[in-house]
C-alpha positions as a printed Julia matrix, in Angstrom:
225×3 Matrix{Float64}:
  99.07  139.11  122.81
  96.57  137.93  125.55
  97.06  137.06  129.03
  95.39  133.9   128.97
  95.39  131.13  126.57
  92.16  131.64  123.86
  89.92  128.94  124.2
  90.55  126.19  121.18
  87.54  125.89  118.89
  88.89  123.05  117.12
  89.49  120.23  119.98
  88.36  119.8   123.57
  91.24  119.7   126.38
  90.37  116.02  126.87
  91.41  114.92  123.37
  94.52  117.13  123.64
  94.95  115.84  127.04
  95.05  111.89  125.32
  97.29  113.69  122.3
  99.91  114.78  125.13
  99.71  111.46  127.1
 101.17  109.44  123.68
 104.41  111.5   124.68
 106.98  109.18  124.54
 111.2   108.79  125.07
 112.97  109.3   121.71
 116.32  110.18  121.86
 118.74  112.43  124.07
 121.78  114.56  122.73
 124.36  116.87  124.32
 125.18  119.0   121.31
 122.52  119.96  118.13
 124.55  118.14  115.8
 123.71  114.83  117.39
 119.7   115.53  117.4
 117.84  113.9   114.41
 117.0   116.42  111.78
 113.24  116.21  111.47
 109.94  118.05  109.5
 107.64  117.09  112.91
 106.96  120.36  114.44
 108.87  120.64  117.53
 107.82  122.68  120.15
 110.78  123.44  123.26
 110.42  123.14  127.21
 113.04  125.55  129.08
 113.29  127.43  132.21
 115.18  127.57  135.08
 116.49  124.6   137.18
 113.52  125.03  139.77
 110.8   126.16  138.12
 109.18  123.2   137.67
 109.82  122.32  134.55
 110.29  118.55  134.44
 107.3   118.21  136.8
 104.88  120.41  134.38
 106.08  118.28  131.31
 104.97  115.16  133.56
 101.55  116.76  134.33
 100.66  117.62  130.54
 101.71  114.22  129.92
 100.16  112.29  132.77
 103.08  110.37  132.88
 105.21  109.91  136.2
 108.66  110.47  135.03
 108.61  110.46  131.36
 110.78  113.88  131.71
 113.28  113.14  134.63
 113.74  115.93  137.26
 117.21  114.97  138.93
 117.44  115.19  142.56
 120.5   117.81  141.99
 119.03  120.96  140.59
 121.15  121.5   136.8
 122.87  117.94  137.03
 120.95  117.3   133.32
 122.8   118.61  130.44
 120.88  117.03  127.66
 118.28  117.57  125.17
 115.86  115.5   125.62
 112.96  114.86  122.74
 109.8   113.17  122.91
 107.61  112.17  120.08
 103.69  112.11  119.88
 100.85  111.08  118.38
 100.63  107.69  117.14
 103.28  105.49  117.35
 103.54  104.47  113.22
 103.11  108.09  112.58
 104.29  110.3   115.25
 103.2   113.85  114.37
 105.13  116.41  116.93
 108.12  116.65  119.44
 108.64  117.58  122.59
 112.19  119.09  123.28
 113.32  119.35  127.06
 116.21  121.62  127.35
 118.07  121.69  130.4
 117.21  123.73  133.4
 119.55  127.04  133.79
 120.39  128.98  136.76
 121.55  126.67  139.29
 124.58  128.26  141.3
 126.43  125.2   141.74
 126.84  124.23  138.52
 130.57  124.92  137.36
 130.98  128.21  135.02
 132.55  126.06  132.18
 129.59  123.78  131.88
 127.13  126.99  132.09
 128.8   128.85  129.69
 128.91  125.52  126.98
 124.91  124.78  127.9
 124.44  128.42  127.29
 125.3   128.31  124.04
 123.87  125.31  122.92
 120.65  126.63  124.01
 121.3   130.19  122.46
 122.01  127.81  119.19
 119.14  125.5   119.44
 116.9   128.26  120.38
 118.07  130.59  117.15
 118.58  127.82  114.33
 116.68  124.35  114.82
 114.88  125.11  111.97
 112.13  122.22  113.32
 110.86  124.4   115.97
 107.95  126.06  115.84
 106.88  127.01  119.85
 108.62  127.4   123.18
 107.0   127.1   126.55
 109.16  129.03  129.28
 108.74  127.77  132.87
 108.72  130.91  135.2
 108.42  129.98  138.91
 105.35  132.46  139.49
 106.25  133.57  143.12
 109.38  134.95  141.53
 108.17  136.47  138.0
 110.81  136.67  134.95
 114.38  136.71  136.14
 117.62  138.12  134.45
 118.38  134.55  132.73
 114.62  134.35  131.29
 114.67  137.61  130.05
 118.04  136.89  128.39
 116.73  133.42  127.02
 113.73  135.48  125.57
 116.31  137.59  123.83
 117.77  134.36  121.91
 114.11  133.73  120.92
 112.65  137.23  119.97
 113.62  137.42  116.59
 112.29  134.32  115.66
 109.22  134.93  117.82
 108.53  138.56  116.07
 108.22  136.89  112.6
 105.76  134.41  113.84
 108.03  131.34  113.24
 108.21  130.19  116.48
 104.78  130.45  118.92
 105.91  131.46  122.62
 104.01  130.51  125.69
 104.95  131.13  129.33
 103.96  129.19  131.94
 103.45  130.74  135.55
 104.08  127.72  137.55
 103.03  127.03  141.23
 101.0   129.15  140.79
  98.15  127.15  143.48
 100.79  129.09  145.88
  99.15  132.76  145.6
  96.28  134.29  146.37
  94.07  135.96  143.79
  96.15  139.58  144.53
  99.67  138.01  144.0
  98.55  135.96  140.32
  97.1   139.15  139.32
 100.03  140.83  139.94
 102.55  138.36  138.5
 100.25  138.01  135.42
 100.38  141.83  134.49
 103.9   141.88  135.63
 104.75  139.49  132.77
 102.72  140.59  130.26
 103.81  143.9   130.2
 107.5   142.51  129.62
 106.52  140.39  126.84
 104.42  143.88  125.29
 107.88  144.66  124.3
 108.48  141.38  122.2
 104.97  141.5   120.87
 104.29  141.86  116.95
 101.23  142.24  114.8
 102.58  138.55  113.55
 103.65  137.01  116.77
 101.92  134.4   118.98
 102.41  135.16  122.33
 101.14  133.95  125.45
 101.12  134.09  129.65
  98.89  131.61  131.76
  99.31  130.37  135.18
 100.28  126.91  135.58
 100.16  124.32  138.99
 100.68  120.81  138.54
  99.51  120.01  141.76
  95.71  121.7   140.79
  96.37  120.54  137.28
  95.04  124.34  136.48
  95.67  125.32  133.07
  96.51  121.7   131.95
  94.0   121.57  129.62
  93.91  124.91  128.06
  98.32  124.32  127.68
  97.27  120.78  125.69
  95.12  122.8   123.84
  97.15  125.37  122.97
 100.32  123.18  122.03
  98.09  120.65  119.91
  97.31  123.79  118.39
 100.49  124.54  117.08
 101.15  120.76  115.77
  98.44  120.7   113.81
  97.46  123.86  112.21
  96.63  123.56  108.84
């Protein structure tokens, strides 16, 4: 595992940047039964409802409000997936999984998105990376430590790719995103295999740092051969 995305030989960030910006609306479904079955690798968005999730999905895709960040934190209870590439021959997805954690969301409706998730996250058989949203000022909270649980198996084989994303990161000094780098690295040691591919950057939208090296890194894991 490393604590930074490796540098991509194969592309620069600018032609993974244009890849990303092709990201386009496809479909949206409230249970995995009504999402299309598919042989595109598909590579998952999650996190919690504030940690930026919708607004880093916007930034790798230098689109405005292709992924839609409602103005009541947890309202969205959809997945929501995105194809790329070109249009005739679209050659990944984006999946944006609603944001967990928000208090005033009712327990019934948490408890049904919760395992939908656990479900997509364990048996979608398409996917082949997640990116987890941490809010970086906060580090990995109970609920992404337990969504990392629904993943590790899956992760440990090598089957599906797992990148986290410290987000806001523009907000701390140099002391703090040392710190909140190590501190998640050394919980994702424990979930770390000789054939996994796992990964911790820090993230800010409003810098646009580590844009370039994420398109990278999830063109990547499209289009390895």
């Amino acid at each position: 595992m490393t604590d930074e995305i490796p540098e991509a030989e194969a592309i620069t960030d600018k032609l993974a940047l244009a890849w990303t910006h092709t990201a386009r609306f496809l479909t949206t479904a409230s249970q995995l039964i009504h999402l299309p079955a598919t042989e595109l690798p598909e590579i998952a968005f999650v996190g919690r409802s504030n940690a930026g999730k919708s607004t880093a999905i916007n930034t790798l895709a230098q689109q405005k409000r292709l992924a839609f960040a409602s103005k009541t934190p947890g309202r969205t209870q959809h997945i929501n997936l995105f194809e790329l590439g070109p249009k005739d021959a679209a050659d990944a997805l984006f999946a944006d999984l609603p944001g967990y954690g928000y208090a005033a969301v009712a327990k019934a409706a948490k408890l049904r998105w919760q395992k939908v998730m656990a479900d997509y996250l364990a048996v979608r058989r398409s996917l082949s990376g997640v990116v987890l949203m941490v809010d970086s000022r906060l580090g990995l909270t109970d609920l992404d430590k337990q969504l990392l649980e629904f993943v590790a198996a899956r992760v440990a084989t090598g089957e599906i790719k797992l990148l986290v994303l410290l987000t806001k990161s523009d907000k701390l000094n140099r002391k703090e995103a040392d710190a909140a780098l190590r501190g998640t690295t050394e919980f994702l040691a424990g979930m770390t295999t000789e054939s996994s591919d796992v990964a911790v950057t820090l993230f800010s939208a409003l810098k646009k740092q580590g844009v370039g090296d994420v398109a990278q890194a999830l063109h990547g894991w499209t289009h390895a051969r």
